[in-house]
PDB file of N, CA, C and O in Angstrom:
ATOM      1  N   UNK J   1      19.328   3.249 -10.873  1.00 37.00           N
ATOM      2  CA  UNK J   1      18.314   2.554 -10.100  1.00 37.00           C
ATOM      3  C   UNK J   1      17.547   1.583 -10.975  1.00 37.00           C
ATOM      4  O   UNK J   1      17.473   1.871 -12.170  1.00 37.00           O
ATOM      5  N   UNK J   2      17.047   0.627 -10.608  1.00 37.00           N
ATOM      6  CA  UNK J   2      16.360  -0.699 -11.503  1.00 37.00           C
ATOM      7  C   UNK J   2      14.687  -0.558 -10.517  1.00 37.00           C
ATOM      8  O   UNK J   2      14.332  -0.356  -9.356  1.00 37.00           O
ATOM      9  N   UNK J   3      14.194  -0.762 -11.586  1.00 42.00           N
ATOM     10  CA  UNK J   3      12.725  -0.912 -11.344  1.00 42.00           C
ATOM     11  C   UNK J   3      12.009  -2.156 -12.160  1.00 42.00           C
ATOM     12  O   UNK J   3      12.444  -2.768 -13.135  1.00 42.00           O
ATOM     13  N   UNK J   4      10.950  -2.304 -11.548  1.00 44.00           N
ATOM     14  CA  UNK J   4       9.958  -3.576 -11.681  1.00 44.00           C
ATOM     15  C   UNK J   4      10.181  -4.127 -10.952  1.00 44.00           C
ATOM     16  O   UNK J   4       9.043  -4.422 -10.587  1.00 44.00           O
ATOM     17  N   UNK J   5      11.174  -4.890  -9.928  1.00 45.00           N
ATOM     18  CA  UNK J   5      10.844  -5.765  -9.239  1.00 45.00           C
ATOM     19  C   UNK J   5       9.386  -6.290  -8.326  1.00 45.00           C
ATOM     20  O   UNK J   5       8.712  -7.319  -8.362  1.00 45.00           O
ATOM     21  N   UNK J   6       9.310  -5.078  -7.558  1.00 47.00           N
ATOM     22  CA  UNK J   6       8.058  -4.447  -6.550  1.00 47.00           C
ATOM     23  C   UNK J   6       6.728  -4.816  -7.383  1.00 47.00           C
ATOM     24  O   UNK J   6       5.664  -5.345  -7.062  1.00 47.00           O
ATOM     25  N   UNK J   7       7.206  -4.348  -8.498  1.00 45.00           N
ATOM     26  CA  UNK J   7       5.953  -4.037  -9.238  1.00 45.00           C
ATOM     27  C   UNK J   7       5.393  -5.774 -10.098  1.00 45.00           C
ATOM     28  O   UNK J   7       4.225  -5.676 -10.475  1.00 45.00           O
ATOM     29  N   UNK J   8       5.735  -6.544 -10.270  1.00 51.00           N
ATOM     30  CA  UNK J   8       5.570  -8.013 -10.686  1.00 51.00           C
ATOM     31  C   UNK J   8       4.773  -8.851  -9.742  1.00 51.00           C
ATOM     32  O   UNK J   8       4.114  -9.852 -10.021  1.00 51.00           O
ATOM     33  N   UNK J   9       4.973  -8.170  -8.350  1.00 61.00           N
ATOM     34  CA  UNK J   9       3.488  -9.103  -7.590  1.00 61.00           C
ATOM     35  C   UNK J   9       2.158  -8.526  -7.518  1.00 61.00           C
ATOM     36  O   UNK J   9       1.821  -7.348  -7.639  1.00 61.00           O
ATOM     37  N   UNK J  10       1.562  -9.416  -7.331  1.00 77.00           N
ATOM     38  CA  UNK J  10       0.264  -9.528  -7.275  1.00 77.00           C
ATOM     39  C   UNK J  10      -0.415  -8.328  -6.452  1.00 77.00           C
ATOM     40  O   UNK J  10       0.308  -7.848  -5.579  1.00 77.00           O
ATOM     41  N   UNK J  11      -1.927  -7.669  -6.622  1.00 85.00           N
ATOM     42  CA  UNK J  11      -2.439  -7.484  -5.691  1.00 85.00           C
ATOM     43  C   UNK J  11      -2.771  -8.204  -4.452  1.00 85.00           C
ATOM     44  O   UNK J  11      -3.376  -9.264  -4.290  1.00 85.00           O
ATOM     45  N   UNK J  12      -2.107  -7.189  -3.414  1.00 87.00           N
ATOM     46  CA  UNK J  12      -2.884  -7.671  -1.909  1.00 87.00           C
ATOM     47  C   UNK J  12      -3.929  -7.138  -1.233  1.00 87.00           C
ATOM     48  O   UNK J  12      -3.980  -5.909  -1.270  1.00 87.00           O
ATOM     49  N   UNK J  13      -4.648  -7.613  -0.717  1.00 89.00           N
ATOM     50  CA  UNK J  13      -5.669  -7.359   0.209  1.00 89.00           C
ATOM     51  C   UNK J  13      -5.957  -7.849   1.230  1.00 89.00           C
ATOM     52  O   UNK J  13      -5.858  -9.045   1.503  1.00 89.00           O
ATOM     53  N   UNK J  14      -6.446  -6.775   2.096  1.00 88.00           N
ATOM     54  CA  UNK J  14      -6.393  -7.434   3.456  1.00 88.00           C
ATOM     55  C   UNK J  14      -8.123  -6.735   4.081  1.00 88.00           C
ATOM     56  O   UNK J  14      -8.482  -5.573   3.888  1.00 88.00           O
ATOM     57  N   UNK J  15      -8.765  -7.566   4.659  1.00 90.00           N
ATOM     58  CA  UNK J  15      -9.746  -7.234   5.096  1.00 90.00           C
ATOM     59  C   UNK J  15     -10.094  -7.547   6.756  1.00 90.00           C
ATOM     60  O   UNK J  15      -9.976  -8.606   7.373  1.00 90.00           O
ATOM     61  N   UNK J  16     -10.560  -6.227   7.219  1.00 87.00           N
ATOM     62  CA  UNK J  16     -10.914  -6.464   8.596  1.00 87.00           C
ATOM     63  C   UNK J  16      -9.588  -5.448   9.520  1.00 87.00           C
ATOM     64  O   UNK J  16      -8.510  -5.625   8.951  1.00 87.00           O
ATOM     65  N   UNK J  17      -9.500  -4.831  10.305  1.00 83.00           N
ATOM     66  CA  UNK J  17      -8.746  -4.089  11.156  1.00 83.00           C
ATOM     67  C   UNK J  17      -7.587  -5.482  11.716  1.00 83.00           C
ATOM     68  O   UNK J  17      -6.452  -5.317  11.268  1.00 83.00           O
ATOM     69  N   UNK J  18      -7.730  -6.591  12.481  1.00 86.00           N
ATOM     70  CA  UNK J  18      -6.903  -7.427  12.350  1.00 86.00           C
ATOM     71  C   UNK J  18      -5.697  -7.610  11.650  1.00 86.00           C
ATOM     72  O   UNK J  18      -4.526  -7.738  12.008  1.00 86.00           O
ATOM     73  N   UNK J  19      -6.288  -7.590  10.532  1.00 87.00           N
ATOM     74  CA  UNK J  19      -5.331  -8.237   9.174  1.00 87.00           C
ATOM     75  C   UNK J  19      -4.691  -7.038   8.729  1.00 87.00           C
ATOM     76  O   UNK J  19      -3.492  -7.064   8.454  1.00 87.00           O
ATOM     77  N   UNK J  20      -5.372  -5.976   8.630  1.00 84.00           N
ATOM     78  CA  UNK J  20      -4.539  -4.511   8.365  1.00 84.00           C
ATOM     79  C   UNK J  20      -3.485  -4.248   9.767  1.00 84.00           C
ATOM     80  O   UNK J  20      -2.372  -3.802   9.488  1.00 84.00           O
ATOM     81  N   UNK J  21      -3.666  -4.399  10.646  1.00 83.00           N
ATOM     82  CA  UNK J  21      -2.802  -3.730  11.983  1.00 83.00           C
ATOM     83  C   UNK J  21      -1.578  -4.813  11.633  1.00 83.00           C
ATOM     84  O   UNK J  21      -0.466  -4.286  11.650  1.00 83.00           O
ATOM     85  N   UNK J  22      -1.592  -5.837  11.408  1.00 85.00           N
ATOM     86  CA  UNK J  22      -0.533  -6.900  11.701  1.00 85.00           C
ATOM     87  C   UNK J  22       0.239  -6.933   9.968  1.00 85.00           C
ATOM     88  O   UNK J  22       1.371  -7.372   9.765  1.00 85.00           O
ATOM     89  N   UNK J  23      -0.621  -6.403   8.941  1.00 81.00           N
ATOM     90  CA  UNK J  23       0.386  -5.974   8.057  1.00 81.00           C
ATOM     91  C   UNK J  23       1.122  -4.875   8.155  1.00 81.00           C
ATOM     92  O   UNK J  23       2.295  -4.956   7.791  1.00 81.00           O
ATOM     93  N   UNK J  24       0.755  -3.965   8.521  1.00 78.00           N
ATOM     94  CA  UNK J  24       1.368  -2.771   9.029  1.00 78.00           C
ATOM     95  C   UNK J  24       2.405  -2.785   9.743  1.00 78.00           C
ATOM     96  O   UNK J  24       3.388  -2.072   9.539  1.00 78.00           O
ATOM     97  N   UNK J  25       2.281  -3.605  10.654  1.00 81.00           N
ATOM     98  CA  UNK J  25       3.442  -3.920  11.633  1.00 81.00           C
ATOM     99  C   UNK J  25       4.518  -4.370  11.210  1.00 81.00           C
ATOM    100  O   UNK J  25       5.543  -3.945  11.744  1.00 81.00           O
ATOM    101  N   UNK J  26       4.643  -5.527   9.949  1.00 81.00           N
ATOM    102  CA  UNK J  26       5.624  -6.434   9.371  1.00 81.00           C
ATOM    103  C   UNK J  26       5.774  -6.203   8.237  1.00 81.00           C
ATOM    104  O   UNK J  26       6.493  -7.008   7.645  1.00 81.00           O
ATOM    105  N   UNK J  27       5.029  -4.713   7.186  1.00 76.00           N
ATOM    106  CA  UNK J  27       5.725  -4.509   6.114  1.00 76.00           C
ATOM    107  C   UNK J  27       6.878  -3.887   6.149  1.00 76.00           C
ATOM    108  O   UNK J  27       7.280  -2.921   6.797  1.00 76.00           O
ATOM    109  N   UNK J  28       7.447  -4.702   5.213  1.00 72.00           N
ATOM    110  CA  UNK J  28       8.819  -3.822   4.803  1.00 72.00           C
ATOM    111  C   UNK J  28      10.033  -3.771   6.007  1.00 72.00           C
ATOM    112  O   UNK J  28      10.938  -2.937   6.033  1.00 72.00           O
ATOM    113  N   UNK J  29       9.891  -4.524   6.685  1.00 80.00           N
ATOM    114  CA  UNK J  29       9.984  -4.239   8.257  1.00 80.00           C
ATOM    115  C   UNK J  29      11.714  -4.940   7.878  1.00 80.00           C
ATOM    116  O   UNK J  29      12.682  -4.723   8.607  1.00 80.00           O
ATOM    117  N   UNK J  30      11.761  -5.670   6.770  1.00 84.00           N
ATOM    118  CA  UNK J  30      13.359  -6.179   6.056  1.00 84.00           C
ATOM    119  C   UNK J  30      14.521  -5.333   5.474  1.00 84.00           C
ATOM    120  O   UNK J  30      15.734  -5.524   5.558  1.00 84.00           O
ATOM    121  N   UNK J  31      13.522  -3.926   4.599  1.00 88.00           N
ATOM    122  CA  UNK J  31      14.404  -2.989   3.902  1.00 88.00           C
ATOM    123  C   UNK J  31      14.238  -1.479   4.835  1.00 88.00           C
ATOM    124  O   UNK J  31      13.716  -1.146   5.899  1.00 88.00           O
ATOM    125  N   UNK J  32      14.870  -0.951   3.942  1.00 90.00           N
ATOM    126  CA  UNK J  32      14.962   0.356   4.523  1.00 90.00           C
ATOM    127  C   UNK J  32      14.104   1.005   3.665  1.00 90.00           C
ATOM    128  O   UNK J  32      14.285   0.465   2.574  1.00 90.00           O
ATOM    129  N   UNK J  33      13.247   1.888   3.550  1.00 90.00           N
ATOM    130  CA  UNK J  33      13.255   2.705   2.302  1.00 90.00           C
ATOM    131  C   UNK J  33      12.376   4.249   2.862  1.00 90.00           C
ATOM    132  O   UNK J  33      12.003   4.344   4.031  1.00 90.00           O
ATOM    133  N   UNK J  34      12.198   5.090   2.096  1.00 93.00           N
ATOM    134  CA  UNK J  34      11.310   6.441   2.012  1.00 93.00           C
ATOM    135  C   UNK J  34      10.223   6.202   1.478  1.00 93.00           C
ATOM    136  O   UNK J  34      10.125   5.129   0.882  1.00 93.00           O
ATOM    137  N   UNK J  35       9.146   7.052   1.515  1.00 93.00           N
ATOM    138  CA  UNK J  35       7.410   6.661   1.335  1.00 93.00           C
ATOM    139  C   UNK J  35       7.309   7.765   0.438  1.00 93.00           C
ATOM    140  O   UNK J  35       6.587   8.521   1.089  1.00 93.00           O
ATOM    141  N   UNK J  36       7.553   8.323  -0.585  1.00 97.00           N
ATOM    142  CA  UNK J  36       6.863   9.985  -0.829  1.00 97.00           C
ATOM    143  C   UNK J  36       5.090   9.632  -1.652  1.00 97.00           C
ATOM    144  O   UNK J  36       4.773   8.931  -2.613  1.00 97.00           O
ATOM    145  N   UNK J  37       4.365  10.416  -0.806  1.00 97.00           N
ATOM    146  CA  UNK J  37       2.783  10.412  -1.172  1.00 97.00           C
ATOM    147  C   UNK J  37       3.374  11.360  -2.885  1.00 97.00           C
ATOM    148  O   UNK J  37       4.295  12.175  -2.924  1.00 97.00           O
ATOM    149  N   UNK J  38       2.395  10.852  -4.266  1.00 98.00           N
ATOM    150  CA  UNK J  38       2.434  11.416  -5.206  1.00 98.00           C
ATOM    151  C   UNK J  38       1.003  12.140  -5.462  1.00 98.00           C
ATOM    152  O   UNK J  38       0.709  13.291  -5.785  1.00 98.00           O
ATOM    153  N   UNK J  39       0.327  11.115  -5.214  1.00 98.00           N
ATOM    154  CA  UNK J  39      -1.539  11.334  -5.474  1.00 98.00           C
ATOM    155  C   UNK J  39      -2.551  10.836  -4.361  1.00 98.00           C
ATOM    156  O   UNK J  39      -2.358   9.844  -3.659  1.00 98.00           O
ATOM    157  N   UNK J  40      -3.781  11.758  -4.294  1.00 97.00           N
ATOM    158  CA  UNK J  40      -5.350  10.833  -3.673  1.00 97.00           C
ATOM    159  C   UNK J  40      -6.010  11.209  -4.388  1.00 97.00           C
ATOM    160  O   UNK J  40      -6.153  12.277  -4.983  1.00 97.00           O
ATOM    161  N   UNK J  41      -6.654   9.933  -4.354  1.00 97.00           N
ATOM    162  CA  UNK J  41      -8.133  10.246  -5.364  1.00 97.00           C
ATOM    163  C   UNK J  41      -9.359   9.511  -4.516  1.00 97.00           C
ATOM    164  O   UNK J  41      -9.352   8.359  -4.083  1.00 97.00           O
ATOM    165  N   UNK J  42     -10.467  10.553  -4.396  1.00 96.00           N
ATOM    166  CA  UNK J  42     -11.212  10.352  -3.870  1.00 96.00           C
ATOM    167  C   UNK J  42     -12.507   9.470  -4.915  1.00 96.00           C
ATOM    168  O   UNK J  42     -13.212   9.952  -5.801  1.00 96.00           O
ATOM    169  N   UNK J  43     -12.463   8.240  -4.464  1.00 96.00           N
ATOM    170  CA  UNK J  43     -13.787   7.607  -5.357  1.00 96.00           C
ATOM    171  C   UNK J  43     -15.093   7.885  -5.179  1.00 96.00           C
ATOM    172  O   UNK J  43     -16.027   7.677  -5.953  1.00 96.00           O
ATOM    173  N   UNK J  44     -15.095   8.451  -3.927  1.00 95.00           N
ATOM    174  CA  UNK J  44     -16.650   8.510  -3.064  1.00 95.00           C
ATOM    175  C   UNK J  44     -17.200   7.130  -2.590  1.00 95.00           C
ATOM    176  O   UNK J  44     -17.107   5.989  -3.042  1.00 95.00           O
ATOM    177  N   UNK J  45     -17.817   7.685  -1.488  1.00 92.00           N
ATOM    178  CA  UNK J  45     -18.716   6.121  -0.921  1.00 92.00           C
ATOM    179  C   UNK J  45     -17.720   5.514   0.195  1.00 92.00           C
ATOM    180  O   UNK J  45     -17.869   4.462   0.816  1.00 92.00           O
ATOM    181  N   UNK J  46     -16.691   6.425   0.288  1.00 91.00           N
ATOM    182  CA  UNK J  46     -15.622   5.697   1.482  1.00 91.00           C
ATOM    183  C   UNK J  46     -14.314   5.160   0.336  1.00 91.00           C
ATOM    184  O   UNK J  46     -13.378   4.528   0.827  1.00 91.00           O
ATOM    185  N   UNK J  47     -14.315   5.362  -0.730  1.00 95.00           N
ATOM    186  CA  UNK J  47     -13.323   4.525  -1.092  1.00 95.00           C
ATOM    187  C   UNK J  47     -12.390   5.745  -1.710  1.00 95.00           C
ATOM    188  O   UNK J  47     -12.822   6.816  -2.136  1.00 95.00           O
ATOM    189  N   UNK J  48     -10.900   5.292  -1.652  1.00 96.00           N
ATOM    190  CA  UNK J  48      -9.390   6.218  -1.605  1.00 96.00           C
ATOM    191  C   UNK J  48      -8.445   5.305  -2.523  1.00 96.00           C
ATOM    192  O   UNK J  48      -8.125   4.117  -2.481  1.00 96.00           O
ATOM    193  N   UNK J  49      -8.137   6.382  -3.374  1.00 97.00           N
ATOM    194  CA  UNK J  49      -6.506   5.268  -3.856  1.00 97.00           C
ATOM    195  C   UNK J  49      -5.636   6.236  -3.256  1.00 97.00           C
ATOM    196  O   UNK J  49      -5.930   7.421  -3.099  1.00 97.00           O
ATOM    197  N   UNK J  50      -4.445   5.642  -2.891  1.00 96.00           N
ATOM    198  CA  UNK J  50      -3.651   6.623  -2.530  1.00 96.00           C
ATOM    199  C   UNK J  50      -2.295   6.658  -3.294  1.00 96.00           C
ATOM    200  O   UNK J  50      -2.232   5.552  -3.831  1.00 96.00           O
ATOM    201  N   UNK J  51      -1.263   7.311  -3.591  1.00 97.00           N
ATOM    202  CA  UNK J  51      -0.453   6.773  -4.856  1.00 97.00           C
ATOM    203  C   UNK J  51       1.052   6.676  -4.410  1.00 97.00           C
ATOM    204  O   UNK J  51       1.825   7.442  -4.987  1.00 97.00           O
ATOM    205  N   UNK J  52       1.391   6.116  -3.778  1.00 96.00           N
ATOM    206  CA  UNK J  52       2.901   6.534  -3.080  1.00 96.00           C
ATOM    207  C   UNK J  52       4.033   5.818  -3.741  1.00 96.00           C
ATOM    208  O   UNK J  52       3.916   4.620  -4.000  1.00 96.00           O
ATOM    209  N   UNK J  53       5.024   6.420  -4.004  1.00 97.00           N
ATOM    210  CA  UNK J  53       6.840   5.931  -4.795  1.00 97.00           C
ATOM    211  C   UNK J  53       7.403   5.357  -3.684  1.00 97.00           C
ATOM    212  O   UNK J  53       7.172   5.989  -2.653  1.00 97.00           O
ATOM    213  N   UNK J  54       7.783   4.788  -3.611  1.00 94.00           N
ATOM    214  CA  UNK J  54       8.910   3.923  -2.979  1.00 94.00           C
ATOM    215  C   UNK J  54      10.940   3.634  -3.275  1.00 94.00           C
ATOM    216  O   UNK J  54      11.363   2.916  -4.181  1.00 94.00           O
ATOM    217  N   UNK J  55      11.426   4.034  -2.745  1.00 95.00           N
ATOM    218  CA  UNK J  55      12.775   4.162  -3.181  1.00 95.00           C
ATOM    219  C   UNK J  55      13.677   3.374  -1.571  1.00 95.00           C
ATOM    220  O   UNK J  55      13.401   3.902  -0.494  1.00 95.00           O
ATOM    221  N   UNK J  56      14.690   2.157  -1.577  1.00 93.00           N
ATOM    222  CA  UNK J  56      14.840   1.532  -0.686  1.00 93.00           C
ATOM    223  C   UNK J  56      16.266   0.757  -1.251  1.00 93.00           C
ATOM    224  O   UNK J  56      16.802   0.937  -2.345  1.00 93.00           O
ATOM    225  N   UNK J  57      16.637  -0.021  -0.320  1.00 93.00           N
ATOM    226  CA  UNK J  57      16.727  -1.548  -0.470  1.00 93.00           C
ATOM    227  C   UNK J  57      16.514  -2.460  -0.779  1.00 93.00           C
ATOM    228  O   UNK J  57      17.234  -3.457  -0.732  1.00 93.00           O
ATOM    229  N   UNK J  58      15.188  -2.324  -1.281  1.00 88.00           N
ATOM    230  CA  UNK J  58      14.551  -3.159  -1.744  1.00 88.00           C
ATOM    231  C   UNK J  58      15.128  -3.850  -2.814  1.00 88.00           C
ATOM    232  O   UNK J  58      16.223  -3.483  -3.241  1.00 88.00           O
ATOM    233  N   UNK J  59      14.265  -5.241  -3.531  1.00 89.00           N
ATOM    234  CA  UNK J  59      15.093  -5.820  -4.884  1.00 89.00           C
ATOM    235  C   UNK J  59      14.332  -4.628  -5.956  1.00 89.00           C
ATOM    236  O   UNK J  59      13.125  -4.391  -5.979  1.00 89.00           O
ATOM    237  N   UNK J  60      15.076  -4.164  -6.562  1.00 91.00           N
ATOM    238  CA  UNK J  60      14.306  -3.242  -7.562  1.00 91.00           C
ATOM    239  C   UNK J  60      14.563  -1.829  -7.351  1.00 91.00           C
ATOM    240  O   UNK J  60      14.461  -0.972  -8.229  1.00 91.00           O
ATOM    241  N   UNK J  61      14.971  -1.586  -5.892  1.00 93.00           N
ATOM    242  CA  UNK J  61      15.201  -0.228  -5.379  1.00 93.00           C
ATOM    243  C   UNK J  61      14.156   0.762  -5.899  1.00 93.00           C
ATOM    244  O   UNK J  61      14.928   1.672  -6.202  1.00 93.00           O
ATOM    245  N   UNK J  62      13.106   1.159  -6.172  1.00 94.00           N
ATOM    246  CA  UNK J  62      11.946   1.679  -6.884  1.00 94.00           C
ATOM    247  C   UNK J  62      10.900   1.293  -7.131  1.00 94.00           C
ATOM    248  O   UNK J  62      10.929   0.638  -8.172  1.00 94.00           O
ATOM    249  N   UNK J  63       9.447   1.390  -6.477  1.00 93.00           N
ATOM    250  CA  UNK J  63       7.960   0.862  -6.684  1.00 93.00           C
ATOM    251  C   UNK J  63       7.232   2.428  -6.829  1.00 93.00           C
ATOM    252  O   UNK J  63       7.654   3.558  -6.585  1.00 93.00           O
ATOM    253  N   UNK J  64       6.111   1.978  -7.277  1.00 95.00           N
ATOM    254  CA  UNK J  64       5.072   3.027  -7.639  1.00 95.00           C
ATOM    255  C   UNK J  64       3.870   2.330  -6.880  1.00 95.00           C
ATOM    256  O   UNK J  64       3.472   1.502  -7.699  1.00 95.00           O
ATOM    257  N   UNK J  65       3.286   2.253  -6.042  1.00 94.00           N
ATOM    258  CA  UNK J  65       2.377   1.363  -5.423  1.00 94.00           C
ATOM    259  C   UNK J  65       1.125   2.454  -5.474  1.00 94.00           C
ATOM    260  O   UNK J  65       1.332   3.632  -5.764  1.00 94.00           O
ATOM    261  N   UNK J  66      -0.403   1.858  -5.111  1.00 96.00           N
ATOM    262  CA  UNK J  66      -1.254   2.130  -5.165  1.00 96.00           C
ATOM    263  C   UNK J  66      -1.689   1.621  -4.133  1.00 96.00           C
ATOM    264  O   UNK J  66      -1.455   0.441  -3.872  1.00 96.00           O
ATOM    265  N   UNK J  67      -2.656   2.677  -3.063  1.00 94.00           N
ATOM    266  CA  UNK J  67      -3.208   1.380  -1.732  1.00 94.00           C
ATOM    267  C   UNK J  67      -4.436   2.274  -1.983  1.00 94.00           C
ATOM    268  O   UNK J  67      -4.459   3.471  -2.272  1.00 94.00           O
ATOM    269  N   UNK J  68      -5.672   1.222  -1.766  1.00 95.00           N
ATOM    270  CA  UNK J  68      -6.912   1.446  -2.295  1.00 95.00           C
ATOM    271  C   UNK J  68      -7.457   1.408  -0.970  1.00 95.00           C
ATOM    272  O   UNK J  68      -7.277   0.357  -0.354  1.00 95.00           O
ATOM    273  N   UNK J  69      -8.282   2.624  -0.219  1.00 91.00           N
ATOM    274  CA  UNK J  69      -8.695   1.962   0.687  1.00 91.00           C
ATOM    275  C   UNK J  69      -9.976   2.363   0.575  1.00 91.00           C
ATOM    276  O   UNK J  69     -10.382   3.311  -0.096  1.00 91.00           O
ATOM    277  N   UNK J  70     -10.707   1.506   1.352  1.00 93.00           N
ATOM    278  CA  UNK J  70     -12.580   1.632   2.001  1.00 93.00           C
ATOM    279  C   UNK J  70     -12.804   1.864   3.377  1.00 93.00           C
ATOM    280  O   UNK J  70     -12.259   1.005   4.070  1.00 93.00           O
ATOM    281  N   UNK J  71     -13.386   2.682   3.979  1.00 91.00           N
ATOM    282  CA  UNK J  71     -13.544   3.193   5.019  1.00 91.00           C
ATOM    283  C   UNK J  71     -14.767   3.055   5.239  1.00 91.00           C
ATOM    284  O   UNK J  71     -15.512   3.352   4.305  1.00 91.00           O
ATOM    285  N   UNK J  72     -15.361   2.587   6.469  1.00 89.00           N
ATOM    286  CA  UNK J  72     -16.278   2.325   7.529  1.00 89.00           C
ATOM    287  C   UNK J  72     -16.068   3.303   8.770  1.00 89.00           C
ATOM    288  O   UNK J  72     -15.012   3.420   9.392  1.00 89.00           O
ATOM    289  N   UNK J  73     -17.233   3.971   9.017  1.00 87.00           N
ATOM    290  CA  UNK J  73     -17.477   4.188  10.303  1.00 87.00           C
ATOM    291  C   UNK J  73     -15.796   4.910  10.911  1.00 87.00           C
ATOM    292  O   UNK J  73     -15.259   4.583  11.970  1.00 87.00           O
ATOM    293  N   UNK J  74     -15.304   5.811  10.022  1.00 85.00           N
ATOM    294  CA  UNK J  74     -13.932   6.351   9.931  1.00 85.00           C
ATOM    295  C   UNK J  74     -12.817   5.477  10.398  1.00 85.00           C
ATOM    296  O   UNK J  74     -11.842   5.796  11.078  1.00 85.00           O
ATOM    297  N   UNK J  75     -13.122   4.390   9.937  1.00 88.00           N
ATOM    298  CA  UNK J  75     -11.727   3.323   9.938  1.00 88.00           C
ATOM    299  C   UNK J  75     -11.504   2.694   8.905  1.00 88.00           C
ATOM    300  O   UNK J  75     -12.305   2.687   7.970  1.00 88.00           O
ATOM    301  N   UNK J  76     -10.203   1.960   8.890  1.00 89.00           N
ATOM    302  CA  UNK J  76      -9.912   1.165   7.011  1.00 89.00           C
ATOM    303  C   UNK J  76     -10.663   0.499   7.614  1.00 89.00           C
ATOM    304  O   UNK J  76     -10.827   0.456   8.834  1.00 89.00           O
ATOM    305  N   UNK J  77     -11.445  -0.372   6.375  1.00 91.00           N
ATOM    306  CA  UNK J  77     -12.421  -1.718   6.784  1.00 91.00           C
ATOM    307  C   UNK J  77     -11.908  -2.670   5.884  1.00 91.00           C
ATOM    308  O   UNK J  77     -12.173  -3.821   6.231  1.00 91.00           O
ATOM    309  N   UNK J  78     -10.842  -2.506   4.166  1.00 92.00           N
ATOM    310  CA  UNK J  78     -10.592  -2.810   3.219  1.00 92.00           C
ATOM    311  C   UNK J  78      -9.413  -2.552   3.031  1.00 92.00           C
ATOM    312  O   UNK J  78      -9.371  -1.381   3.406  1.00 92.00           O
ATOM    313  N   UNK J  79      -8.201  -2.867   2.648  1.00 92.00           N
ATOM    314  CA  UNK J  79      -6.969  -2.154   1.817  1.00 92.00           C
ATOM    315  C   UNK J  79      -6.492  -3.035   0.996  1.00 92.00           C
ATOM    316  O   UNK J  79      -6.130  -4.104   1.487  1.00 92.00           O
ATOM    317  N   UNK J  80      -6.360  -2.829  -0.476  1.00 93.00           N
ATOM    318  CA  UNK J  80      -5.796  -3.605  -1.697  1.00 93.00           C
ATOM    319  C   UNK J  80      -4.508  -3.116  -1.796  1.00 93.00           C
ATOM    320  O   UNK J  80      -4.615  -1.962  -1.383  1.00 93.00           O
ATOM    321  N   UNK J  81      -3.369  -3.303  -2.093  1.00 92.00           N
ATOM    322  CA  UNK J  81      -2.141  -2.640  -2.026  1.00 92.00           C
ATOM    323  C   UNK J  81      -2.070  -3.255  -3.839  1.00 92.00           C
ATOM    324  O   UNK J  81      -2.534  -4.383  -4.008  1.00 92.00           O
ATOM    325  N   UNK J  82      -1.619  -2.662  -4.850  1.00 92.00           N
ATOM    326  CA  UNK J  82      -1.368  -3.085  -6.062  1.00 92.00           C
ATOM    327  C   UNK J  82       0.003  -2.368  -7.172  1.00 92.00           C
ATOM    328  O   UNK J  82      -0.139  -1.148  -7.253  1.00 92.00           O
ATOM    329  N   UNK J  83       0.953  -2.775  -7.803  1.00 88.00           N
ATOM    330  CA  UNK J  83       1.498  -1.820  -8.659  1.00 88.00           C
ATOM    331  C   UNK J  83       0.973  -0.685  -9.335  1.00 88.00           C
ATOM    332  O   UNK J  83       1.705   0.001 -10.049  1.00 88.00           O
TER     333      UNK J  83
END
């Protein structure tokens, strides 16, 4: 398996329920792959990293991603997605 590809872009972020529902909808929506959760870490104040592996189709076939989220009023209000 080859890794880094995934991992060479940039942080994303998306702010507002809008912009989160309609990424959701169209990630990844090209490859195939499995999600396995590794870690959460609770920051306090509403804020979450969450730590999930990635194994797919993808170019790279292997990511380690991080999605950071902030929560409002028990909804994402924030999500950074990063290597």
């Amino acid at each position: 398996k080859q890794r880094g590809t995934m991992a060479q872009h940039k942080i994303q972020s998306f702010v507002g329920s809008e912009r989160i529902r309609s990424w959701l909808e169209h990630a990844g929506s090209q490859f195939t792959y499995t999600r396995t959760l590794t870690a959460i870490e609770d920051l306090g104040d509403g804020d979450l990293i969450v730590h999930n592996r990635l194994e797919g189709d993808f170019p790279g076939g292997e990511a380690d991603l991080r999605y950071r989220f902030r929560l409002a009023r028990q909804l994402i209000e924030r999500l950074e997605i990063a290597p």
